[in-house]
PDB file of C-alpha atoms in Angstrom:
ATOM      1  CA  UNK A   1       1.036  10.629 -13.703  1.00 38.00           C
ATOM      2  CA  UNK A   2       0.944  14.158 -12.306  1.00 44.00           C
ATOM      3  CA  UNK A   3       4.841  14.808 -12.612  1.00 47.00           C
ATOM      4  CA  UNK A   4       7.470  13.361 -14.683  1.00 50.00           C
ATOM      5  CA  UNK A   5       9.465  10.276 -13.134  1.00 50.00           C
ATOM      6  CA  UNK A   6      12.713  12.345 -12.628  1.00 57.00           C
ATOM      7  CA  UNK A   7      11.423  14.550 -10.078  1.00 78.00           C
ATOM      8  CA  UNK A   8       9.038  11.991  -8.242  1.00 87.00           C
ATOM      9  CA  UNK A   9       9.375  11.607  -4.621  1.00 93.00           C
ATOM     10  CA  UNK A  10      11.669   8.285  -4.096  1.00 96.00           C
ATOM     11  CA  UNK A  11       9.506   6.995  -1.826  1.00 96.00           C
ATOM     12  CA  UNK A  12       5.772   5.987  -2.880  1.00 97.00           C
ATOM     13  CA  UNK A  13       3.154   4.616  -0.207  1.00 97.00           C
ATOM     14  CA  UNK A  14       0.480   3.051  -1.927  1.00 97.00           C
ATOM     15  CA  UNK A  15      -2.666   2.616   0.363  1.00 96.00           C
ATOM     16  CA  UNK A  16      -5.647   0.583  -0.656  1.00 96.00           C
ATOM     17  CA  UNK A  17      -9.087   0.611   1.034  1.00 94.00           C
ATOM     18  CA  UNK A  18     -12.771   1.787   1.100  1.00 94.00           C
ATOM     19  CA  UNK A  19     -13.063   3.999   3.972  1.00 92.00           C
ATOM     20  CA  UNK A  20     -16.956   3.071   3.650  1.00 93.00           C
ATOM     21  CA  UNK A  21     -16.135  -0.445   4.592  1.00 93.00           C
ATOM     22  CA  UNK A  22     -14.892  -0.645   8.237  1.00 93.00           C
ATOM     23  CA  UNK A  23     -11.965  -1.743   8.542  1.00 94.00           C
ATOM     24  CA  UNK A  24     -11.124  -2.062   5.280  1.00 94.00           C
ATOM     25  CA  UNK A  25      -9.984   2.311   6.085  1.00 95.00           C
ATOM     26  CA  UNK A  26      -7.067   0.922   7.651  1.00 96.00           C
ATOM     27  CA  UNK A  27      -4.901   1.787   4.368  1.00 96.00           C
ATOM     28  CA  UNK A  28      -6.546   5.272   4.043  1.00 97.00           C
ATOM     29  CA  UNK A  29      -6.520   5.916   7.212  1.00 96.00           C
ATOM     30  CA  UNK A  30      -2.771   5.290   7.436  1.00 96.00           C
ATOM     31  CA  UNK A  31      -1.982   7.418   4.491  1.00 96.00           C
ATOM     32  CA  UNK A  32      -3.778  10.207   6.131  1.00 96.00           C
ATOM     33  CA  UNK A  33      -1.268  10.340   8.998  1.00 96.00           C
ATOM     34  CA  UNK A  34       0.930  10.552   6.474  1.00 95.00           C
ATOM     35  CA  UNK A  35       0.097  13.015   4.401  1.00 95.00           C
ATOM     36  CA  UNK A  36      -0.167  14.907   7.221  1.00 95.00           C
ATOM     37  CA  UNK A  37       2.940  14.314   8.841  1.00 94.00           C
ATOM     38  CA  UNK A  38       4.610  15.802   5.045  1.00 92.00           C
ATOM     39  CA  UNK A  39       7.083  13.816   4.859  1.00 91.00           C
ATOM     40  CA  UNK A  40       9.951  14.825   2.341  1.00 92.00           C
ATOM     41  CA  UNK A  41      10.701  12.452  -0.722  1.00 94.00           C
ATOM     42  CA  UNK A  42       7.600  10.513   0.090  1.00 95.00           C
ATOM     43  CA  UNK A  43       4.163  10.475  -2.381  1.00 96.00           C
ATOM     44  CA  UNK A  44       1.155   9.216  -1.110  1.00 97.00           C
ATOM     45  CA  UNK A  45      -1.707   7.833  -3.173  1.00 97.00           C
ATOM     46  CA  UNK A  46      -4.548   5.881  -2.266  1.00 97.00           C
ATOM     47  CA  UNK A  47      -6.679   3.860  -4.068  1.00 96.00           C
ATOM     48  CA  UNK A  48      -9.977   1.452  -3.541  1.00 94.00           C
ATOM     49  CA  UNK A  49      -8.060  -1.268  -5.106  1.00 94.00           C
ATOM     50  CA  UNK A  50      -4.734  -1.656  -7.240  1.00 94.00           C
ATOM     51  CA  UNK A  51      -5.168  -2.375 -10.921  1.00 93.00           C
ATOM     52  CA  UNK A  52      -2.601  -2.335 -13.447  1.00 92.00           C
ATOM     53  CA  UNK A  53      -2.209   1.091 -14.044  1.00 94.00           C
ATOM     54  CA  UNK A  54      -0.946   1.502 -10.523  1.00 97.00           C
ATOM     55  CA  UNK A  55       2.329  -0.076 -12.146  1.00 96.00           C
ATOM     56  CA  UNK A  56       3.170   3.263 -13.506  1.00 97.00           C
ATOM     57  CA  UNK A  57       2.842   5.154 -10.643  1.00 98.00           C
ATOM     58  CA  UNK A  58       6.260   2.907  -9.409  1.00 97.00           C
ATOM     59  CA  UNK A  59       8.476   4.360 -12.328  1.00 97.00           C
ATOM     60  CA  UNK A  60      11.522   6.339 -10.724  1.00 96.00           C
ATOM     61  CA  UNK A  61      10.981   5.179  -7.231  1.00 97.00           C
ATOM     62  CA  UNK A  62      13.710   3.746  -4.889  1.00 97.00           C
ATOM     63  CA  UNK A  63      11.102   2.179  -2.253  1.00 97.00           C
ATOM     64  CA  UNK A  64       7.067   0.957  -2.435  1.00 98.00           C
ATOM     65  CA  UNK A  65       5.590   0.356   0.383  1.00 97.00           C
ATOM     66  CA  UNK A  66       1.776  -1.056  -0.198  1.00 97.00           C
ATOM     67  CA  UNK A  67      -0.493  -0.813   2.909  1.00 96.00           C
ATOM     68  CA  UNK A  68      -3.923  -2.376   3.082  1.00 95.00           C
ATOM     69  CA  UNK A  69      -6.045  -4.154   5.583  1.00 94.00           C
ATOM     70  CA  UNK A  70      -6.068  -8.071   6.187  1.00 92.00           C
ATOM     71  CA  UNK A  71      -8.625 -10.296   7.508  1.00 89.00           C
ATOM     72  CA  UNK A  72      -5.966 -13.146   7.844  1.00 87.00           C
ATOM     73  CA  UNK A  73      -2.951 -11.009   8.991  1.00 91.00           C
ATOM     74  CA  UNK A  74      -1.079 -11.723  12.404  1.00 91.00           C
ATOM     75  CA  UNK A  75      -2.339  -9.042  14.715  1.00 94.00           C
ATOM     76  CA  UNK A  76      -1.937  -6.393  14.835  1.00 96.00           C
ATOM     77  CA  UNK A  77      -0.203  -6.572  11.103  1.00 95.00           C
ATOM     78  CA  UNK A  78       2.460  -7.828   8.750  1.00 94.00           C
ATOM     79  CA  UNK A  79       5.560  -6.132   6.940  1.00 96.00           C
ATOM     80  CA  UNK A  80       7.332  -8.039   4.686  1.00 95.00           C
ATOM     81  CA  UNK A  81       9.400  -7.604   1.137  1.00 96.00           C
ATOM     82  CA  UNK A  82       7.498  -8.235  -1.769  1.00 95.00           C
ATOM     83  CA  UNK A  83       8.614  -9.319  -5.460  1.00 93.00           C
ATOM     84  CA  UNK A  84       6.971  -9.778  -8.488  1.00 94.00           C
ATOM     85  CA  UNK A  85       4.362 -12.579  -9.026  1.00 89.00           C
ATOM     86  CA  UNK A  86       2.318 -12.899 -12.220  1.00 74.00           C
ATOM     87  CA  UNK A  87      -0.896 -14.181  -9.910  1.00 68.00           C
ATOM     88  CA  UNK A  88      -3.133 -12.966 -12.126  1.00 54.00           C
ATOM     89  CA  UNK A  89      -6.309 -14.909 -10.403  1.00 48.00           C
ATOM     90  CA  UNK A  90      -7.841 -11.645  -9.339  1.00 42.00           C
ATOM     91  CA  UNK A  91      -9.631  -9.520 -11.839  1.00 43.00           C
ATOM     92  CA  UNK A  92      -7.450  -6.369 -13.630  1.00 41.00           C
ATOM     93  CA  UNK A  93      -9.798  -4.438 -11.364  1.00 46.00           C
ATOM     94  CA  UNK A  94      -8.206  -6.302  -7.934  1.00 72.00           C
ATOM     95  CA  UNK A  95      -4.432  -7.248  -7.621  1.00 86.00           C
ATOM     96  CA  UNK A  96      -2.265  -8.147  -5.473  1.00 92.00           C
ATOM     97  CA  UNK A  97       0.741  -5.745  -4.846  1.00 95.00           C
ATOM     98  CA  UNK A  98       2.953  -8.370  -6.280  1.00 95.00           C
ATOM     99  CA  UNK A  99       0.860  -8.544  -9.777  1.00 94.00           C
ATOM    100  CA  UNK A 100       1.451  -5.024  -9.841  1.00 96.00           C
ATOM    101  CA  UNK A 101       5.354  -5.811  -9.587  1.00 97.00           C
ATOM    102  CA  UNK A 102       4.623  -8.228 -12.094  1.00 95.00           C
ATOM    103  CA  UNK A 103       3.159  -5.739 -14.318  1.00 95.00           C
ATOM    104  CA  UNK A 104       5.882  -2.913 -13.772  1.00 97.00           C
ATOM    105  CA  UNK A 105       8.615  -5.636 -14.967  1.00 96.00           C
ATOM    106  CA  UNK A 106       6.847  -6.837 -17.950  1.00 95.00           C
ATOM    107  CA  UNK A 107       6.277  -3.463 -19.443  1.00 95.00           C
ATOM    108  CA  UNK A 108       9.520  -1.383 -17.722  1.00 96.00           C
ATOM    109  CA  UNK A 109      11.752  -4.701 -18.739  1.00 96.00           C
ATOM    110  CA  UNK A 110      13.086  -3.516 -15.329  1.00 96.00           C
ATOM    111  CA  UNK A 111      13.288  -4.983 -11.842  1.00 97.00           C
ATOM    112  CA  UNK A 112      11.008  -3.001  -9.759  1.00 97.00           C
ATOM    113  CA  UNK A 113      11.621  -0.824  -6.789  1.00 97.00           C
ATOM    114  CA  UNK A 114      12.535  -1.981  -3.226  1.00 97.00           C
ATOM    115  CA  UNK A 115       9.024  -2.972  -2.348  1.00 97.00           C
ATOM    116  CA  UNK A 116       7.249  -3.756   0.715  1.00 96.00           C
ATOM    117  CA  UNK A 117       3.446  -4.692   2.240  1.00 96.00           C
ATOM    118  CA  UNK A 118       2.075  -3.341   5.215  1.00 96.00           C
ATOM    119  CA  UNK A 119      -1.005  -5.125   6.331  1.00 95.00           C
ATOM    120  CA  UNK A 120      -2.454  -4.361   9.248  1.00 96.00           C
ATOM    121  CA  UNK A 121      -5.022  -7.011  10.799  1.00 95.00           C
ATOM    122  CA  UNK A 122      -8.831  -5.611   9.949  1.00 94.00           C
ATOM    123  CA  UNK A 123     -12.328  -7.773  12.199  1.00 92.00           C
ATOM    124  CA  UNK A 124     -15.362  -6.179  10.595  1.00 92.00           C
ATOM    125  CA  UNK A 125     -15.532  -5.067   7.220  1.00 92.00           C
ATOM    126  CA  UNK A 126     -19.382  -3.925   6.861  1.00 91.00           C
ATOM    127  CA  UNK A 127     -20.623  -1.191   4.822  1.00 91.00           C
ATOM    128  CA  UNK A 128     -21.242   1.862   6.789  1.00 89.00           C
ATOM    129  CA  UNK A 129     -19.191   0.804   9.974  1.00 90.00           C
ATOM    130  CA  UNK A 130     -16.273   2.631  11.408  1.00 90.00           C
ATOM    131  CA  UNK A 131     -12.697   0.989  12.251  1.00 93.00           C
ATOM    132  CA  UNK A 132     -13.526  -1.915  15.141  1.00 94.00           C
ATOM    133  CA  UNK A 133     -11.819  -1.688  18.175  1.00 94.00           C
ATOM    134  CA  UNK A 134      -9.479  -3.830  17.543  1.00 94.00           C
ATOM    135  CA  UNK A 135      -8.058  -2.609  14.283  1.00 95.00           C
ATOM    136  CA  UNK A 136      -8.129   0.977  15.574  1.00 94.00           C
ATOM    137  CA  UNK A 137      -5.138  -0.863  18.165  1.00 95.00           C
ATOM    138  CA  UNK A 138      -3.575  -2.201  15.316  1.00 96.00           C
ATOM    139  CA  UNK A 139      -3.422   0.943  13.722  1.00 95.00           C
ATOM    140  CA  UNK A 140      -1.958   2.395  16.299  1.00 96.00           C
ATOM    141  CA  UNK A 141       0.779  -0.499  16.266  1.00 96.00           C
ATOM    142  CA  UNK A 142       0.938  -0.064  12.244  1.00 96.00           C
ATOM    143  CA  UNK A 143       1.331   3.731  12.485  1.00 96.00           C
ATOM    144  CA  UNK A 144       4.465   3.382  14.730  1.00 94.00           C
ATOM    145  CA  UNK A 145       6.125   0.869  12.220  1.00 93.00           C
ATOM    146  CA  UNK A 146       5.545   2.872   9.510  1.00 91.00           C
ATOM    147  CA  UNK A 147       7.408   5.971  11.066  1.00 89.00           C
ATOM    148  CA  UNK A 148       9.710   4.156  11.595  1.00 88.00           C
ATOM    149  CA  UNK A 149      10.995   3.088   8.401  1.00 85.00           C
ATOM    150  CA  UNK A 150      10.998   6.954   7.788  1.00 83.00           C
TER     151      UNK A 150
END
């Protein structure tokens, strides 16, 4: 944690992707546009995949919004609240943004933040490609949503 939790931006975006993997830059690629726009009382951080410790970067936050790419998500992508879930089937190297609720809970003994998942529909996720196409539409569709809840 870079700064302490009372003077963290309310707002964290959470991004998760390999920009090396097609589509799968849809999160990064978001949080770009984002970083660039410089928001105020919003942090950006993106990772190649939550683990656990990404529970701590939620402490003093209002809102979480988690963005990531989907091979199943309704095109061109799919906001929706999220709450905790102890689905610990992935590996600690791979959860889901609602283990990582989960995990904030168990070791805040606090309800999380206002939280929220953002995942915009990816086609080809191939080492080496760029964004398809089609997700680089979705983006675009993503990217207006997003501003908007800012």
């Amino acid at each position: 944690m870079s700064e302490p939790a009372g003077t963290r931006a309310p707002v964290l975006v959470l991004a998760v992707g390999n920009p090396s993997r097609g589509d799968d830059a849809l999160g990064p690629e978001l949080a770009a546009r984002l970083e660039a726009a410089a928001l105020p009382n919003v942090e950006v951080i993106v990772e190649f995949q939550l683990q656990v410790e990404n529970a701590l970067d939620l402490v003093g936050r209002e809102r979480v919004i988690f963005v990531d790419a989907g091979t199943g998500t309704p095109a061109p992508f799919e906001l929706r609240r999220a709450a905790p879930t102890a689905d610990f089937l992935h590996t600690s190297h791979a959860l889901s943004p609602e283990a990582v609720l989960a995990t904030y809970e168990r070791i805040t003994g606090e309800p999380p933040p206002e939280s929220w998942v953002l995942c915009v529909r990816g086609e080809a996720f191939e080492l080496g490609e760029g964004l398809s196409e089609a997700a680089s539409g979705h983006l675009e569709a993503a990217w207006q949503r997003l501003r908007q809840l800012f």
